[in-house]
Tab-separated table of C-alpha atoms in Angstrom:
chain	number	residue	atom	x	y	z
M	285	GLU	CA	33.402	-5.821	-9.141
M	286	PRO	CA	32.045	-5.783	-12.707
M	287	GLU	CA	30.826	-9.127	-13.973
M	288	VAL	CA	29.255	-10.759	-16.987
M	289	THR	CA	25.638	-11.690	-16.300
M	290	GLN	CA	23.599	-14.283	-18.158
M	291	THR	CA	19.883	-15.016	-18.194
M	292	PRO	CA	18.180	-17.339	-17.733
M	293	SER	CA	20.322	-19.635	-15.610
M	294	HIS	CA	18.408	-22.659	-16.856
M	295	GLN	CA	16.122	-23.076	-19.850
M	296	VAL	CA	14.185	-26.125	-20.942
M	297	THR	CA	12.826	-26.133	-24.468
M	298	GLN	CA	11.219	-28.560	-26.850
M	299	MET	CA	13.125	-29.789	-29.857
M	300	GLY	CA	12.523	-27.538	-32.842
M	301	GLN	CA	11.785	-24.453	-30.777
M	302	GLU	CA	13.760	-21.228	-30.940
M	303	VAL	CA	15.676	-20.055	-27.894
M	304	ILE	CA	17.426	-16.807	-27.099
M	305	LEU	CA	20.142	-16.733	-24.495
M	306	ARG	CA	20.957	-13.346	-23.079
M	307	CYS	CA	24.140	-11.817	-21.765
M	308	VAL	CA	25.178	-8.472	-20.382
M	309	PRO	CA	28.938	-8.136	-20.868
M	310	ILE	CA	31.115	-5.917	-18.699
M	311	SER	CA	30.307	-2.363	-19.704
M	312	ASN	CA	33.625	-1.095	-21.091
M	313	HIS	CA	34.495	-4.323	-22.904
M	314	LEU	CA	34.679	-4.414	-26.674
M	315	TYR	CA	34.965	-8.137	-27.498
M	316	PHE	CA	32.189	-10.620	-26.810
M	317	TYR	CA	32.119	-14.381	-27.069
M	318	TRP	CA	29.879	-17.401	-26.766
M	319	TYR	CA	31.195	-20.782	-25.705
M	320	ARG	CA	29.432	-23.986	-24.849
M	321	GLN	CA	30.214	-27.012	-22.717
M	322	ILE	CA	28.399	-30.261	-23.294
M	323	LEU	CA	28.231	-32.280	-20.084
M	324	GLY	CA	31.547	-34.018	-19.448
M	325	GLN	CA	33.275	-32.409	-22.424
M	326	LYS	CA	35.637	-29.518	-23.047
M	327	VAL	CA	34.546	-25.910	-23.264
M	328	GLU	CA	34.169	-25.137	-26.995
M	329	PHE	CA	34.314	-21.803	-28.778
M	330	LEU	CA	31.256	-20.797	-30.785
M	331	VAL	CA	31.653	-17.207	-31.922
M	332	SER	CA	33.383	-13.904	-31.252
M	333	PHE	CA	31.848	-10.497	-31.908
M	334	TYR	CA	33.464	-7.093	-32.240
M	335	ASN	CA	32.334	-3.768	-33.598
M	336	ASN	CA	28.855	-5.129	-34.299
M	337	GLU	CA	29.962	-8.004	-36.425
M	338	ILE	CA	31.175	-11.561	-36.102
M	339	SER	CA	34.954	-11.638	-36.033
M	340	GLU	CA	35.364	-15.394	-35.874
M	341	LYS	CA	33.120	-18.448	-35.663
M	342	SER	CA	33.631	-22.158	-35.254
M	343	GLU	CA	32.259	-24.944	-37.415
M	344	ILE	CA	29.673	-25.554	-34.690
M	345	PHE	CA	28.202	-22.102	-35.337
M	346	ASP	CA	26.100	-23.000	-38.360
M	347	ASP	CA	23.026	-21.322	-39.855
M	348	GLN	CA	20.951	-22.362	-36.844
M	349	PHE	CA	22.883	-19.938	-34.678
M	350	SER	CA	22.972	-16.167	-34.714
M	351	VAL	CA	24.248	-13.432	-32.438
M	352	GLU	CA	23.122	-9.895	-31.948
M	353	ARG	CA	23.918	-6.850	-29.888
M	354	PRO	CA	20.491	-5.217	-29.975
M	355	ASP	CA	21.456	-2.278	-27.767
M	356	GLY	CA	24.463	-0.942	-25.915
M	357	SER	CA	24.364	-3.524	-23.157
M	358	ASN	CA	22.910	-6.858	-24.257
M	359	PHE	CA	24.503	-9.608	-26.326
M	360	THR	CA	22.296	-12.487	-27.405
M	361	LEU	CA	22.708	-15.955	-28.875
M	362	LYS	CA	19.752	-17.317	-30.814
M	363	ILE	CA	19.299	-20.940	-31.766
M	364	ARG	CA	16.588	-21.115	-34.410
M	365	SER	CA	15.464	-24.720	-34.230
M	366	THR	CA	16.916	-26.545	-31.276
M	367	LYS	CA	18.129	-30.122	-31.481
M	368	LEU	CA	18.701	-32.590	-28.658
M	369	GLU	CA	22.459	-32.223	-29.176
M	370	ASP	CA	22.236	-28.485	-28.444
M	371	SER	CA	21.756	-29.366	-24.779
M	372	ALA	CA	24.748	-27.847	-23.024
M	373	MET	CA	25.921	-25.078	-20.738
M	374	TYR	CA	26.331	-21.886	-22.765
M	375	PHE	CA	28.813	-19.317	-21.536
M	376	CYS	CA	29.080	-15.706	-22.536
M	377	ALA	CA	32.422	-13.958	-22.126
M	378	SER	CA	33.828	-10.516	-22.711
M	379	SER	CA	37.229	-8.852	-22.795
M	380	PRO	CA	38.267	-5.194	-22.932
M	381	THR	CA	40.444	-5.520	-26.007
M	382	ARG	CA	41.844	-8.279	-28.137
M	383	ARG	CA	45.398	-7.764	-27.076
M	384	ASN	CA	46.930	-8.651	-23.731
M	385	THR	CA	43.802	-9.120	-21.778
M	386	GLU	CA	41.706	-11.523	-19.783
M	387	ALA	CA	38.402	-13.038	-20.853
M	388	PHE	CA	35.718	-12.844	-18.169
M	389	PHE	CA	32.972	-15.422	-18.208
M	390	GLY	CA	29.380	-15.386	-17.032
M	391	GLN	CA	27.829	-18.082	-14.860
M	392	GLY	CA	26.283	-19.791	-17.861
M	393	THR	CA	22.854	-20.796	-19.093
M	394	ARG	CA	22.072	-24.487	-18.900
M	395	LEU	CA	19.997	-25.331	-21.967
M	396	THR	CA	18.069	-28.585	-21.926
M	397	VAL	CA	16.358	-29.644	-25.150
M	398	VAL	CA	13.682	-32.305	-24.687
N	253	LYS	CA	45.799	-27.859	-35.147
N	254	GLN	CA	46.410	-26.768	-31.559
N	255	GLU	CA	45.729	-29.393	-28.912
N	256	VAL	CA	45.619	-28.598	-25.203
N	257	THR	CA	46.079	-31.414	-22.714
N	258	GLN	CA	45.816	-31.364	-18.946
N	259	ILE	CA	47.310	-34.019	-16.743
N	260	PRO	CA	46.263	-35.445	-14.370
N	261	ALA	CA	42.530	-35.564	-15.072
N	262	ALA	CA	41.858	-35.843	-11.350
N	263	LEU	CA	43.891	-35.269	-8.214
N	264	SER	CA	43.144	-35.838	-4.540
N	265	VAL	CA	45.452	-34.369	-1.910
N	266	PRO	CA	45.340	-33.755	1.856
N	267	GLU	CA	44.873	-30.217	3.059
N	268	GLY	CA	48.072	-28.184	3.312
N	269	GLU	CA	49.884	-29.904	0.484
N	270	ASN	CA	51.539	-27.923	-2.287
N	271	LEU	CA	50.529	-29.136	-5.712
N	272	VAL	CA	51.191	-28.640	-9.407
N	273	LEU	CA	48.699	-28.876	-12.240
N	274	ASN	CA	49.997	-29.329	-15.758
N	275	CYS	CA	48.880	-28.010	-19.122
N	276	SER	CA	50.617	-28.849	-22.396
N	277	PHE	CA	50.024	-27.596	-25.911
N	278	THR	CA	51.238	-28.684	-29.312
N	279	ASP	CA	51.731	-25.353	-31.110
N	280	SER	CA	53.995	-22.831	-29.406
N	281	ALA	CA	52.666	-19.816	-31.389
N	282	ILE	CA	50.341	-18.848	-28.589
N	283	TYR	CA	49.228	-15.333	-27.756
N	284	ASN	CA	48.352	-15.805	-24.112
N	285	LEU	CA	47.361	-18.525	-21.685
N	286	GLN	CA	44.735	-18.276	-18.990
N	287	TRP	CA	43.960	-20.495	-16.006
N	288	PHE	CA	40.366	-20.804	-14.817
N	289	ARG	CA	38.571	-22.394	-11.935
N	290	GLN	CA	35.196	-24.057	-12.454
N	291	ASP	CA	32.972	-25.198	-9.607
N	292	PRO	CA	30.392	-27.920	-10.383
N	293	GLY	CA	27.582	-26.566	-12.549
N	294	LYS	CA	29.014	-23.070	-12.410
N	295	GLY	CA	30.812	-20.591	-14.624
N	296	LEU	CA	34.505	-20.038	-15.173
N	297	THR	CA	36.450	-17.831	-12.818
N	298	SER	CA	39.653	-16.378	-14.217
N	299	LEU	CA	42.635	-17.056	-11.966
N	300	LEU	CA	45.695	-15.909	-13.891
N	301	LEU	CA	46.575	-14.667	-17.365
N	302	ILE	CA	50.073	-15.089	-18.768
N	303	GLN	CA	51.102	-13.212	-21.884
N	304	SER	CA	53.286	-15.088	-24.337
N	305	SER	CA	56.236	-12.834	-23.463
N	306	GLN	CA	55.961	-13.623	-19.740
N	307	ARG	CA	57.383	-16.560	-17.824
N	308	GLU	CA	55.101	-16.492	-14.790
N	309	GLN	CA	52.327	-14.761	-12.909
N	310	THR	CA	51.421	-14.874	-9.241
N	311	SER	CA	48.227	-14.208	-7.351
N	312	GLY	CA	48.143	-15.060	-3.673
N	313	ARG	CA	48.795	-18.794	-3.234
N	314	LEU	CA	48.702	-19.357	-6.990
N	315	ASN	CA	51.644	-19.215	-9.361
N	316	ALA	CA	51.406	-19.956	-13.064
N	317	SER	CA	54.414	-20.483	-15.285
N	318	LEU	CA	54.743	-20.643	-19.046
N	319	ASP	CA	57.419	-22.275	-21.180
N	320	LYS	CA	56.436	-21.737	-24.800
N	321	SER	CA	59.375	-23.593	-26.260
N	322	SER	CA	58.444	-26.799	-24.481
N	323	GLY	CA	54.698	-26.243	-24.864
N	324	ARG	CA	53.934	-26.275	-21.159
N	325	SER	CA	52.290	-24.281	-18.434
N	326	THR	CA	51.973	-25.204	-14.779
N	327	LEU	CA	49.696	-23.926	-12.048
N	328	TYR	CA	51.225	-24.182	-8.604
N	329	ILE	CA	48.897	-24.035	-5.611
N	330	ALA	CA	50.586	-23.520	-2.261
N	331	ALA	CA	49.190	-24.758	1.036
N	332	SER	CA	46.036	-26.209	-0.499
N	333	GLN	CA	42.698	-25.808	1.305
N	334	PRO	CA	39.380	-27.684	0.973
N	335	GLY	CA	37.956	-24.537	-0.643
N	336	ASP	CA	40.390	-25.038	-3.524
N	337	SER	CA	38.443	-28.128	-4.574
N	338	ALA	CA	37.208	-27.473	-8.115
N	339	THR	CA	38.083	-28.180	-11.724
N	340	TYR	CA	41.005	-26.174	-13.052
N	341	LEU	CA	41.064	-25.374	-16.757
N	342	CYS	CA	43.797	-23.937	-18.888
N	343	ALA	CA	42.947	-22.154	-22.098
N	344	LEU	CA	45.055	-20.387	-24.662
N	345	SER	CA	44.654	-18.116	-27.627
N	346	MET	CA	46.738	-18.146	-30.761
N	347	ASP	CA	48.340	-15.211	-32.554
N	348	SER	CA	45.923	-15.534	-35.447
N	349	SER	CA	42.663	-16.055	-33.578
N	350	TYR	CA	40.299	-14.535	-31.057
N	351	LYS	CA	39.111	-17.749	-29.509
N	352	LEU	CA	40.263	-19.576	-26.401
N	353	ILE	CA	41.154	-23.247	-26.819
N	354	PHE	CA	40.484	-25.178	-23.643
N	355	GLY	CA	41.981	-28.242	-22.054
N	356	SER	CA	39.708	-30.821	-20.481
N	357	GLY	CA	40.645	-29.766	-16.965
N	358	THR	CA	42.034	-31.261	-13.777
N	359	ARG	CA	39.470	-32.081	-11.101
N	360	LEU	CA	41.039	-31.288	-7.737
N	361	LEU	CA	39.825	-32.551	-4.382
N	362	VAL	CA	41.521	-31.244	-1.254
N	363	ARG	CA	40.649	-33.472	1.698
N	364	PRO	CA	40.328	-31.889	5.166
């Protein structure tokens, strides 16, 4: 069964460093998303991406964050200068279309900023 | 602003019991509602998707209902098993947005 895959599963980085989280969405899906979950808190939306551009972003998704689809399969989230409060589980998701469809989530990348 | 609430926050039941998890929302202009399962430290597994025009969806021992006018959805789990132990999340999207808005989840423990 097709699935969303994320790498790495766990990343530890020093404060101020750049990190890139990688995702391979399901191959025929058109919409891509990043969410995050800080330990003990709700899953929060970060950004949605369609047709090679951001379609919606939350107030969390500030200038420190960027997304890219560098080729036909990968979807990346970059955090330019990590802060302690960026420590969270980051989930990538994809869906075939916007309308009447399920979002499928990856297993997540646990980012720890020290 | 849409708020999604799940009650109870935690639930412990003996194996075999039928149970209901609740999800409520404040704005009825939803597009669809999705129930997920999350195991500790793991990703989200989609269980059921209900379109705004639907009243319920079933998959195996799971049945999800939606009542937009009252701002509620329920997830019914029949004949619960220890393997059902996990956190169950509801999430919805609005007509005007791409994002999913999540509740805080119900942590379920099914005791053997």
